[in-house]
Coordinates of C-alpha atoms in Angstrom, one line a residue:
X1 CA 123.0 97.1 121.2
X2 CA 122.3 95.7 118.2
X3 CA 120.6 92.6 117.5
X4 CA 122.0 89.7 116.6
X5 CA 121.5 90.3 113.0
X6 CA 123.1 93.1 112.5
X7 CA 126.2 92.7 114.8
X8 CA 126.6 89.4 112.6
X9 CA 127.5 91.6 110.0
X10 CA 130.4 92.9 111.9
X11 CA 131.4 89.3 111.1
X12 CA 131.3 88.8 107.5
X13 CA 133.7 89.8 104.6
X14 CA 131.0 91.3 102.7
X15 CA 130.4 94.4 105.2
X16 CA 133.4 94.6 107.6
X17 CA 136.4 95.4 105.4
X18 CA 134.0 98.1 103.9
X19 CA 133.1 99.4 107.3
X20 CA 136.7 99.7 108.6
X21 CA 137.4 101.7 105.4
X22 CA 134.6 103.9 106.0
X23 CA 135.6 104.2 109.8
X24 CA 139.7 104.8 109.3
X25 CA 138.1 107.7 106.1
X26 CA 136.2 109.6 108.9
X27 CA 138.2 108.9 111.3
X28 CA 141.6 110.6 109.1
X29 CA 139.2 113.0 107.7
X30 CA 139.0 114.3 111.3
X31 CA 142.4 113.8 112.8
X32 CA 143.7 116.1 109.6
X33 CA 141.6 118.6 110.0
X34 CA 141.2 119.2 113.8
X35 CA 144.9 118.7 114.1
X36 CA 145.3 121.4 111.6
X37 CA 142.7 123.8 113.2
X38 CA 144.3 123.4 116.5
X39 CA 148.4 124.1 115.0
X40 CA 146.7 127.3 113.2
X41 CA 145.0 128.1 116.8
X42 CA 148.0 127.9 118.7
X43 CA 150.6 129.0 116.0
X44 CA 152.0 132.8 116.4
X45 CA 151.0 135.2 113.6
X46 CA 154.3 135.5 112.4
X47 CA 154.0 131.7 111.0
X48 CA 150.4 131.8 109.0
X49 CA 150.3 133.7 105.9
X50 CA 147.5 135.1 106.8
X51 CA 145.3 136.1 110.4
X52 CA 143.9 132.6 112.5
X53 CA 140.8 133.5 111.9
X54 CA 140.5 133.9 108.3
X55 CA 142.2 130.5 108.3
X56 CA 140.1 128.5 109.9
X57 CA 137.0 129.8 108.3
X58 CA 139.0 129.3 105.0
X59 CA 140.3 125.8 105.7
X60 CA 136.0 124.8 106.1
X61 CA 135.1 126.5 103.0
X62 CA 138.7 124.3 100.9
X63 CA 136.9 121.1 102.3
X64 CA 133.8 121.6 101.9
X65 CA 133.9 123.1 98.0
X66 CA 135.3 120.0 96.3
X67 CA 131.8 118.6 97.6
X68 CA 130.3 121.1 95.1
X69 CA 132.9 120.3 92.2
X70 CA 133.7 117.1 92.2
X71 CA 130.9 115.7 93.3
X72 CA 128.9 115.0 90.1
X73 CA 132.2 113.2 88.4
X74 CA 131.9 110.9 91.4
X75 CA 128.8 109.6 91.6
X76 CA 129.1 108.7 87.6
X77 CA 133.0 107.1 87.8
X78 CA 131.2 105.0 91.1
X79 CA 128.6 103.6 88.4
X80 CA 131.0 102.9 85.6
X81 CA 133.9 101.0 87.3
X82 CA 133.6 98.1 89.8
X83 CA 132.9 99.8 93.0
X84 CA 136.0 97.6 95.7
X85 CA 138.2 98.4 92.3
X86 CA 137.4 102.5 92.6
X87 CA 137.3 102.3 96.2
X88 CA 141.3 101.2 96.2
X89 CA 141.6 104.0 93.8
X90 CA 140.6 106.5 96.2
X91 CA 142.4 104.9 99.1
X92 CA 145.7 105.3 97.3
X93 CA 145.0 108.9 96.9
X94 CA 144.4 109.8 100.2
X95 CA 147.8 107.9 101.2
X96 CA 149.8 110.3 98.9
X97 CA 147.7 113.2 100.2
X98 CA 148.2 112.3 103.6
X99 CA 152.1 111.4 102.8
X100 CA 152.4 115.5 101.3
X101 CA 150.6 116.6 104.6
X102 CA 153.2 114.7 106.8
X103 CA 155.6 117.1 105.1
X104 CA 153.5 120.4 105.5
X105 CA 152.8 119.4 109.3
X106 CA 156.3 118.6 109.9
X107 CA 158.0 121.9 108.2
X108 CA 154.9 123.8 109.1
X109 CA 154.3 125.1 105.5
X110 CA 150.6 126.0 106.4
X111 CA 150.0 127.6 103.0
X112 CA 150.6 123.7 101.6
X113 CA 148.6 122.3 104.3
X114 CA 145.7 124.2 103.3
X115 CA 145.5 123.1 99.8
X116 CA 146.3 119.8 101.0
X117 CA 142.5 120.3 103.0
X118 CA 141.2 121.0 99.7
X119 CA 143.0 117.9 98.4
X120 CA 141.5 115.8 101.2
X121 CA 137.8 117.3 100.5
X122 CA 138.1 116.3 97.1
X123 CA 138.9 112.7 98.3
X124 CA 135.9 112.5 100.6
X125 CA 133.8 114.0 97.6
X126 CA 134.7 110.8 95.3
X127 CA 134.8 108.4 98.8
X128 CA 131.0 109.6 99.3
X129 CA 128.9 108.2 96.3
X130 CA 130.9 105.2 96.1
X131 CA 130.2 104.5 99.9
X132 CA 126.7 104.5 100.0
X133 CA 126.1 103.2 96.6
X134 CA 127.8 99.8 97.6
X135 CA 125.9 98.8 100.8
X136 CA 122.9 97.6 98.3
X137 CA 125.0 95.0 96.4
X138 CA 126.4 93.4 99.3
X139 CA 123.1 93.6 101.6
X140 CA 120.5 91.5 101.1
X141 CA 117.0 93.7 100.8
X142 CA 116.1 92.9 104.8
X143 CA 120.1 94.2 106.0
X144 CA 119.8 97.5 104.1
X145 CA 118.8 99.5 107.2
X146 CA 120.8 97.5 109.5
X147 CA 124.1 98.0 107.5
X148 CA 123.0 102.0 107.4
X149 CA 122.9 101.7 111.0
X150 CA 126.3 100.5 111.8
X151 CA 127.5 103.0 109.0
X152 CA 126.3 106.3 110.7
X153 CA 127.0 104.8 113.9
X154 CA 131.0 104.1 112.9
X155 CA 130.6 107.5 111.2
X156 CA 129.8 109.4 113.8
X157 CA 131.9 107.5 116.4
X158 CA 134.9 107.9 113.8
X159 CA 133.7 111.8 113.9
X160 CA 134.0 111.7 117.8
X161 CA 137.1 110.0 118.3
X162 CA 139.1 111.9 115.3
X163 CA 138.0 115.3 117.0
X164 CA 139.0 113.5 120.7
X165 CA 142.3 112.1 118.8
X166 CA 143.7 115.2 117.1
X167 CA 143.5 117.1 120.6
X168 CA 145.1 114.6 122.2
X169 CA 148.0 114.6 119.1
X170 CA 147.9 118.3 119.2
X171 CA 149.0 118.4 122.8
X172 CA 151.3 115.9 122.6
X173 CA 155.7 116.6 123.0
X174 CA 156.7 116.5 119.1
X175 CA 153.2 117.0 118.4
X176 CA 154.0 117.5 114.3
X177 CA 156.0 114.6 114.3
X178 CA 153.2 112.5 115.3
X179 CA 150.8 114.3 113.9
X180 CA 152.6 113.7 110.6
X181 CA 152.6 110.1 111.3
X182 CA 149.1 109.9 112.8
X183 CA 147.7 110.7 108.9
X184 CA 149.6 108.1 107.1
X185 CA 149.1 105.0 109.6
X186 CA 145.6 105.8 109.6
X187 CA 145.3 106.4 105.5
X188 CA 147.4 102.7 104.9
X189 CA 144.9 101.1 107.6
X190 CA 142.2 102.5 105.3
X191 CA 143.9 101.3 102.6
X192 CA 144.9 97.5 103.9
X193 CA 141.2 96.9 104.8
X194 CA 140.2 98.2 101.3
X195 CA 141.6 95.5 100.2
X196 CA 139.1 92.8 101.7
X197 CA 136.3 94.1 100.2
X198 CA 134.5 92.0 97.8
X199 CA 134.1 92.6 94.3
X200 CA 131.1 94.7 93.6
X201 CA 130.2 95.0 90.3
X202 CA 129.8 98.2 88.2
X203 CA 126.5 99.6 88.0
X204 CA 126.6 101.1 84.1
X205 CA 130.1 100.1 83.0
X206 CA 128.9 101.8 79.4
X207 CA 128.5 105.2 80.8
X208 CA 130.3 107.7 78.9
X209 CA 132.8 109.9 81.4
X210 CA 134.3 113.6 80.3
X211 CA 135.8 115.5 82.7
X212 CA 132.8 118.1 82.4
X213 CA 131.8 118.8 85.7
X214 CA 129.0 121.9 85.2
X215 CA 127.6 119.7 82.8
X216 CA 127.6 116.4 85.3
X217 CA 126.6 118.4 88.0
X218 CA 123.3 119.6 86.0
X219 CA 122.6 116.1 85.3
X220 CA 123.2 114.2 88.4
X221 CA 120.9 116.8 90.2
X222 CA 118.3 115.8 87.0
X223 CA 118.8 111.8 88.0
X224 CA 117.8 113.3 91.5
X225 CA 114.9 114.7 90.9
X226 CA 113.2 112.5 88.4
X227 CA 111.8 109.9 91.1
X228 CA 109.7 112.1 94.3
X229 CA 110.5 109.8 96.9
X230 CA 114.6 109.7 96.2
X231 CA 114.6 113.5 96.5
X232 CA 112.5 114.1 99.5
X233 CA 115.2 111.6 100.7
X234 CA 117.8 113.8 99.5
X235 CA 115.9 117.4 101.0
X236 CA 115.3 115.9 104.2
X237 CA 118.9 114.2 104.8
X238 CA 120.3 117.7 104.1
X239 CA 117.8 119.3 106.5
X240 CA 119.6 116.9 109.2
X241 CA 123.3 118.2 108.0
X242 CA 121.7 122.0 108.3
X243 CA 121.0 121.3 111.7
X244 CA 124.2 119.0 112.7
X245 CA 126.2 121.8 111.1
X246 CA 124.4 124.4 113.3
X247 CA 124.8 122.6 116.1
X248 CA 128.0 121.5 116.2
X249 CA 129.5 125.1 114.4
X250 CA 128.0 126.5 117.9
X251 CA 129.1 124.2 120.5
X252 CA 132.7 126.0 121.2
X253 CA 130.9 129.3 122.3
X254 CA 127.7 127.6 123.5
X255 CA 130.1 125.9 126.5
X256 CA 131.9 128.8 127.1
X257 CA 129.3 131.8 126.6
X258 CA 126.2 130.0 128.2
X259 CA 127.8 127.1 130.3
X260 CA 131.0 128.1 131.9
X261 CA 132.7 125.3 130.3
X262 CA 136.5 124.9 129.2
X263 CA 138.0 122.9 125.9
X264 CA 137.1 119.3 127.5
X265 CA 133.6 120.7 128.5
X266 CA 133.5 121.0 124.6
X267 CA 134.5 117.7 123.7
X268 CA 131.9 116.3 126.3
X269 CA 129.4 118.1 124.5
X270 CA 130.8 116.7 121.1
X271 CA 130.6 113.2 122.9
X272 CA 127.3 113.0 123.8
X273 CA 125.8 114.3 120.4
X274 CA 127.8 111.5 118.7
X275 CA 127.3 108.7 121.4
X276 CA 123.2 110.0 121.0
X277 CA 123.0 109.7 117.1
X278 CA 125.1 106.2 117.5
X279 CA 122.3 105.0 119.6
X280 CA 119.6 106.3 118.1
X281 CA 121.0 104.5 114.6
X282 CA 121.1 101.2 116.8
X283 CA 117.6 101.4 118.0
X284 CA 116.5 102.5 115.1
X285 CA 117.3 99.4 113.4
X286 CA 116.2 97.5 116.9
X287 CA 112.7 99.2 116.4
X288 CA 112.7 98.6 112.2
X289 CA 113.6 94.9 113.3
X290 CA 115.3 94.9 110.1
X291 CA 113.2 96.7 107.9
X292 CA 112.9 100.1 106.2
X293 CA 109.7 101.9 108.4
X294 CA 109.7 105.6 107.2
X295 CA 107.6 106.0 110.0
X296 CA 110.1 106.1 112.5
X297 CA 111.6 109.4 110.7
X298 CA 109.0 112.0 111.8
X299 CA 109.2 110.5 115.2
X300 CA 112.5 111.1 114.8
X301 CA 112.0 114.8 114.0
X302 CA 109.6 115.4 116.5
X303 CA 111.9 114.3 118.9
X304 CA 114.6 116.7 117.4
X305 CA 112.4 119.6 117.9
X306 CA 111.3 118.4 121.4
X307 CA 114.7 118.0 123.5
X308 CA 116.5 121.0 120.9
X309 CA 113.8 123.3 122.7
X310 CA 114.1 121.2 125.7
X311 CA 118.0 122.0 125.8
X312 CA 117.8 125.4 125.3
X313 CA 115.2 126.2 127.7
X314 CA 117.3 123.7 130.4
X315 CA 120.3 126.1 129.9
X316 CA 120.5 127.5 133.7
X317 CA 120.5 131.5 133.9
X318 CA 123.5 132.2 136.1
X319 CA 126.4 129.3 136.7
X320 CA 129.5 129.4 138.3
X321 CA 132.5 130.0 136.5
X322 CA 134.0 126.1 136.5
X323 CA 137.5 125.6 137.4
X324 CA 137.9 122.1 136.0
X325 CA 135.9 119.7 134.0
X326 CA 135.0 117.4 136.9
X327 CA 133.2 120.5 138.4
X328 CA 131.1 120.6 135.1
X329 CA 129.9 117.2 134.7
X330 CA 129.1 117.0 138.5
X331 CA 126.9 120.1 138.3
X332 CA 123.4 119.2 138.5
X333 CA 121.6 121.6 137.0
X334 CA 123.2 121.4 133.9
X335 CA 122.3 117.3 133.7
X336 CA 119.2 118.2 131.9
X337 CA 121.1 119.8 129.4
X338 CA 123.2 116.9 129.3
X339 CA 120.1 114.6 128.9
X340 CA 118.0 116.8 126.3
X341 CA 121.3 116.8 124.4
X342 CA 121.7 113.1 124.5
X343 CA 118.1 112.9 123.8
X344 CA 118.9 115.3 120.8
X345 CA 121.6 113.1 119.0
X346 CA 119.5 109.9 119.3
X347 CA 116.3 111.3 117.6
X348 CA 119.2 112.7 115.3
X349 CA 119.8 108.9 114.5
X350 CA 116.3 107.5 114.2
X351 CA 115.2 110.4 111.5
X352 CA 119.0 109.9 109.4
X353 CA 118.9 105.9 109.5
X354 CA 115.8 104.5 107.7
X355 CA 116.2 107.9 105.2
X356 CA 119.3 106.3 103.7
X357 CA 118.3 103.3 103.8
X358 CA 115.4 104.1 101.5
X359 CA 116.8 106.4 99.3
X360 CA 119.2 103.4 98.3
X361 CA 116.5 101.3 97.5
X362 CA 114.3 103.3 95.7
X363 CA 117.1 104.6 93.5
X364 CA 117.6 102.6 90.3
X365 CA 120.7 100.7 90.6
X366 CA 122.6 101.7 87.6
X367 CA 122.0 105.7 88.6
X368 CA 122.5 104.7 92.4
X369 CA 126.2 106.4 93.0
X370 CA 124.7 110.0 91.1
X371 CA 121.7 110.2 93.2
X372 CA 124.1 110.3 96.4
X373 CA 126.7 112.5 94.5
X374 CA 123.3 114.8 94.4
X375 CA 123.0 113.6 98.2
X376 CA 126.6 115.2 98.4
X377 CA 126.2 118.1 96.7
X378 CA 122.6 119.4 98.7
X379 CA 124.2 118.8 102.3
X380 CA 126.8 120.9 101.0
X381 CA 124.7 123.6 99.8
X382 CA 122.4 122.9 103.3
X383 CA 125.4 123.4 105.8
X384 CA 126.6 126.4 104.0
X385 CA 123.1 127.7 104.3
X386 CA 123.4 126.6 108.5
X387 CA 126.5 128.9 108.0
X388 CA 124.3 131.7 106.5
X389 CA 121.9 131.4 109.4
X390 CA 124.5 131.6 112.2
X391 CA 125.7 135.0 110.8
X392 CA 122.4 136.3 110.1
X393 CA 121.0 135.3 113.2
X394 CA 123.6 135.6 115.7
X395 CA 125.1 139.0 114.1
X396 CA 122.1 140.6 112.4
X397 CA 119.6 140.0 114.3
X398 CA 121.9 140.0 117.7
X399 CA 119.8 136.6 118.7
X400 CA 121.9 134.6 121.9
X401 CA 122.9 130.7 120.5
X402 CA 120.2 129.7 123.1
X403 CA 117.8 131.7 121.0
X404 CA 119.3 130.2 118.0
X405 CA 118.2 126.8 119.0
X406 CA 115.4 127.8 119.8
X407 CA 114.9 128.9 116.2
X408 CA 116.4 125.6 114.9
X409 CA 113.6 123.8 116.6
X410 CA 111.0 125.9 115.4
X411 CA 111.9 125.1 111.9
X412 CA 112.4 121.9 112.4
X413 CA 108.7 121.6 113.7
X414 CA 107.6 122.4 110.0
X415 CA 109.4 120.1 108.7
X416 CA 108.4 117.7 110.9
X417 CA 104.6 118.1 110.2
X418 CA 105.4 118.1 106.3
X419 CA 107.2 115.3 107.1
X420 CA 104.0 113.7 108.8
X421 CA 101.9 114.8 106.1
X422 CA 103.7 112.8 103.5
X423 CA 103.4 110.0 105.1
X424 CA 100.7 109.8 107.9
X425 CA 99.7 106.0 107.4
X426 CA 103.7 105.0 108.0
X427 CA 103.5 107.0 111.3
X428 CA 100.3 105.6 112.4
X429 CA 101.8 102.2 111.9
X430 CA 104.7 102.7 113.7
X431 CA 102.6 104.1 116.8
X432 CA 100.5 101.3 116.5
X433 CA 103.5 98.9 116.6
X434 CA 104.8 100.6 120.0
X435 CA 101.5 100.6 121.2
X436 CA 100.7 96.9 120.1
X437 CA 104.1 96.0 121.5
X438 CA 103.2 98.1 124.8
X439 CA 100.2 96.3 125.6
X440 CA 101.4 92.7 124.2
X441 CA 104.4 90.2 124.0
X442 CA 104.3 89.7 120.8
X443 CA 106.2 87.1 118.8
X444 CA 106.0 86.8 115.2
X445 CA 106.4 83.2 113.5
X446 CA 107.1 82.7 109.7
X447 CA 106.4 86.0 108.5
X448 CA 108.6 85.4 105.3
X449 CA 106.2 84.3 103.6
X450 CA 104.7 87.5 103.4
X451 CA 106.0 88.9 99.7
X452 CA 108.3 91.6 99.1
X453 CA 106.3 92.7 96.4
X454 CA 103.3 91.9 94.1
X455 CA 99.7 91.4 95.2
X456 CA 98.5 88.5 97.8
X457 CA 95.6 87.9 99.7
X458 CA 96.0 87.3 103.4
X459 CA 92.8 84.7 105.3
X460 CA 93.1 85.5 108.9
X461 CA 91.0 84.3 111.9
X462 CA 89.1 86.9 113.6
X463 CA 89.3 86.8 117.7
X464 CA 89.0 90.4 118.6
X465 CA 89.0 94.4 117.3
X466 CA 92.7 94.6 117.5
X467 CA 93.5 92.0 115.4
X468 CA 94.3 94.4 112.6
X469 CA 96.3 96.7 114.3
X470 CA 98.7 93.3 115.3
X471 CA 98.6 92.2 112.2
X472 CA 99.7 95.9 110.3
X473 CA 102.4 96.0 113.1
X474 CA 104.0 93.6 112.6
X475 CA 103.8 93.4 108.4
X476 CA 106.8 94.7 106.8
X477 CA 104.7 96.2 103.8
X478 CA 101.1 98.2 104.6
X479 CA 97.9 96.0 104.3
X480 CA 94.8 97.2 103.0
X481 CA 91.8 95.4 105.8
X482 CA 88.3 94.7 104.2
X483 CA 86.2 96.1 107.0
X484 CA 82.5 95.8 108.1
X485 CA 81.1 99.5 106.5
X486 CA 79.4 100.9 109.9
X487 CA 83.2 100.4 111.8
X488 CA 84.4 101.8 108.2
X489 CA 82.3 104.5 108.2
X490 CA 82.8 105.7 112.4
X491 CA 83.0 109.6 111.9
X492 CA 85.8 110.1 113.6
X493 CA 88.2 108.0 112.0
X494 CA 86.7 107.5 108.7
X495 CA 89.4 109.8 107.0
X496 CA 92.4 108.3 108.4
X497 CA 90.8 104.7 107.6
X498 CA 90.1 105.6 103.8
X499 CA 93.6 107.3 103.8
X500 CA 95.1 104.0 105.4
X501 CA 93.3 101.8 102.1
X502 CA 91.0 100.5 104.1
X503 CA 88.0 98.8 102.0
X504 CA 84.6 98.8 103.6
X505 CA 81.8 96.0 103.0
X506 CA 78.3 95.4 103.8
X507 CA 76.9 92.0 103.6
X508 CA 73.6 93.2 103.8
X509 CA 74.0 95.6 100.6
X510 CA 74.5 94.3 97.3
X511 CA 75.9 97.8 96.0
X512 CA 78.1 97.7 98.8
X513 CA 79.5 94.0 98.2
X514 CA 80.2 95.1 94.7
X515 CA 82.4 97.9 94.8
X516 CA 84.3 95.7 97.7
X517 CA 85.1 93.3 95.1
X518 CA 86.0 95.6 92.7
X519 CA 88.4 97.6 95.1
X520 CA 89.8 94.7 96.2
X521 CA 90.3 93.6 92.8
X522 CA 91.8 96.6 91.3
X523 CA 94.5 96.2 94.7
X524 CA 95.2 93.2 94.0
X525 CA 96.1 94.2 90.6
X526 CA 98.6 97.1 91.7
X527 CA 100.4 95.0 93.4
X528 CA 99.0 95.7 97.0
X529 CA 98.5 92.7 100.1
X530 CA 94.8 93.2 100.8
X531 CA 93.8 91.0 104.0
X532 CA 90.0 89.3 104.8
X533 CA 88.3 87.4 108.1
X534 CA 86.2 85.4 106.0
X535 CA 84.4 84.6 109.4
X536 CA 82.8 87.7 108.8
X537 CA 82.2 88.4 112.6
X538 CA 84.0 88.2 115.8
X539 CA 84.3 84.7 117.1
X540 CA 81.7 84.5 120.2
X541 CA 83.4 81.6 122.2
X542 CA 87.0 81.4 121.1
X543 CA 86.5 78.8 118.3
X544 CA 86.7 79.6 114.5
X545 CA 83.5 80.3 112.8
X546 CA 82.8 78.9 109.4
X547 CA 85.1 81.0 105.9
X548 CA 82.4 82.4 103.7
X549 CA 82.7 82.3 100.1
X550 CA 84.1 86.0 100.0
X551 CA 87.5 84.4 99.2
X552 CA 86.2 82.2 96.2
X553 CA 84.7 85.2 94.8
X554 CA 88.2 87.2 95.0
X555 CA 90.4 84.8 93.9
X556 CA 88.0 84.1 90.8
X557 CA 88.5 87.6 89.9
X558 CA 91.9 87.8 90.7
X559 CA 94.0 85.0 90.9
X560 CA 97.1 85.4 93.1
X561 CA 99.0 83.6 95.9
X562 CA 96.7 83.6 99.3
X563 CA 98.9 83.6 102.4
X564 CA 97.0 81.4 105.5
X565 CA 97.7 83.3 108.9
X566 CA 96.6 82.9 112.5
X567 CA 96.3 85.0 115.7
X568 CA 97.1 83.5 119.0
X569 CA 96.5 84.3 121.9
X570 CA 94.1 87.5 121.5
X571 CA 90.7 85.4 122.7
X572 CA 90.0 86.9 127.0
X573 CA 92.0 90.4 125.5
X574 CA 89.7 93.0 126.9
X575 CA 88.7 93.7 123.1
X576 CA 87.5 90.1 122.2
X577 CA 83.9 88.8 123.2
X578 CA 85.3 86.7 126.1
X579 CA 82.8 88.6 128.7
X580 CA 80.2 88.4 125.7
X581 CA 81.0 91.5 124.3
X582 CA 84.1 93.6 123.7
X583 CA 85.1 96.3 125.7
X584 CA 83.0 95.5 128.5
X585 CA 84.0 96.1 132.2
X586 CA 88.3 96.9 133.1
X587 CA 90.8 95.1 131.4
X588 CA 92.1 92.3 133.5
X589 CA 95.2 91.1 131.8
X590 CA 98.6 93.4 130.6
X591 CA 101.5 92.1 129.1
X592 CA 99.6 89.1 127.4
X593 CA 101.4 86.8 125.0
X594 CA 100.1 86.5 122.0
X595 CA 101.5 84.7 118.8
X596 CA 101.0 85.7 114.6
X597 CA 102.0 82.7 112.8
X598 CA 101.9 82.9 108.8
X599 CA 101.7 79.8 106.7
X600 CA 103.0 78.8 103.3
X601 CA 101.6 80.8 100.5
X602 CA 98.8 78.6 98.4
X603 CA 98.3 78.6 94.9
X604 CA 95.1 80.8 93.8
X605 CA 93.5 77.2 92.2
X606 CA 94.1 75.4 95.2
X607 CA 92.9 78.0 97.6
X608 CA 89.3 77.5 98.3
X609 CA 87.2 78.9 101.5
X610 CA 87.0 74.9 102.7
X611 CA 90.4 74.7 102.0
X612 CA 91.9 78.1 103.6
X613 CA 89.7 77.5 106.6
X614 CA 91.5 73.9 107.6
X615 CA 95.4 75.9 106.7
X616 CA 94.2 78.4 109.2
X617 CA 92.8 75.9 111.5
X618 CA 96.2 73.9 111.6
X619 CA 98.3 76.5 112.1
X620 CA 96.0 78.4 115.2
X621 CA 96.1 74.4 116.7
X622 CA 94.9 74.5 120.5
X623 CA 96.1 78.3 121.4
X624 CA 93.0 80.5 120.9

């Protein structure tokens, strides 16, 4: 379930009308597209201008073609104009297209409907950039991940409901009239909701627009390549759509050939996959606690690999021909397949949400819509690549669908390895968060005092060997800890600690002290957060030791704000010196209550070692 802060977005005008608008957009796209494909599948050959197989493949191509042709132009327009106005124009165009589509359904003019599918794709291509570029302007930075989680949840549920709804409409009496009325009603509903979207100023109103799709596409892709982080996000998101398209395309034949299911079984698998992505999106928001934590991305990618492979290997070798849907879902040998498919979707939600949020945050505000336009172009290319892989794998190499799924898992393993190498520290921080959450019941107080940007010095009491891990897991930003040199140079972890930004220091060696203070100065000047434990050693009795003069020296060289923090509840833990030395004997408590509290930042001129000792002591109180 979404947390309270996330759920509250659904009650606010700055988000809810936008959410409803994008939901109806995705929903109506899938109603129109899938009703058309179902009508074609059951139409007589004399009704269609071309064969049904060619029509279906042509329909898929015509829907995706506008994303190549018009995404760049859409990105320029979305950056140039006020966004709520632009969205309303796009939704008005949808109403016009759907009115023509209704006429096509009623008259069974499949050639016209094919052209309208292209126009529907065009409308979606123009809606895509403004859809995601609006979020960072309407949401606070700590709401961006929650907003994206809700958008991804809404989008995949809309796709699911639209696909299922298309089946209901296509099987209804007077289906063509029901379809005609439905697409108009849902288009009008989307426009009505868009009327309530608040004003969202243009990102770059001076931007010049000329109808030059090829040139604009080149310029848009160039913008996307300028920032390495943005481009990596684009590539990773496009890879997700590559995998998603590959799985969704194969579900019908996978169900029919390998699982012996019928059309209802296909819808069930689609529902599991979509619900899994929605659950993963919400789980990502809950686990991240409203912060953009890219450490979740490789975890999600590993989950896609593991559960994709497990799903393929779990397919039974022999199955009966199921006479009904109830027989299909009640067959216990298929339950592992269902469970792994749900987990595969959830892993996809964990993978995709932080990437969208990070891309929006990292992109320049006056170029954000064009960055998202570039994403749409790459998404389309990767989805075409997915179709090519399916054709080559199944038709040329003669793989079965199960073997193709195993191949997808193997390819994704390479992607997971790449992502881990790109952000190992963030992955480990996320794993540390999981570990500390499992080991302790941790509550955080006033962590909003940690600055969102800029250099700062944290001073904290030192209770156990877990102190740095607990603080690192709680902080939305990477903290560089000053650590005793003997521990920092411990061979098994030395390389990792160096990459994590640990600053080694030895009070016994003057050269080590000088190097440490230079490194601290450089880190603070670069806008990083540095943490020191001014006591210089673990407490031996649970009480705070006197603070050493390191604070005064650091602040003399680097006058930055100082944040007092207090760790409470770690005294008596296995990693404290409660028994004389740490890690002695066996642990005697589990899931102990801890508290980490931050105090108000102190100006550098007021932050002497004595003053900070008093601040941390007051924060800690009697809670040891």
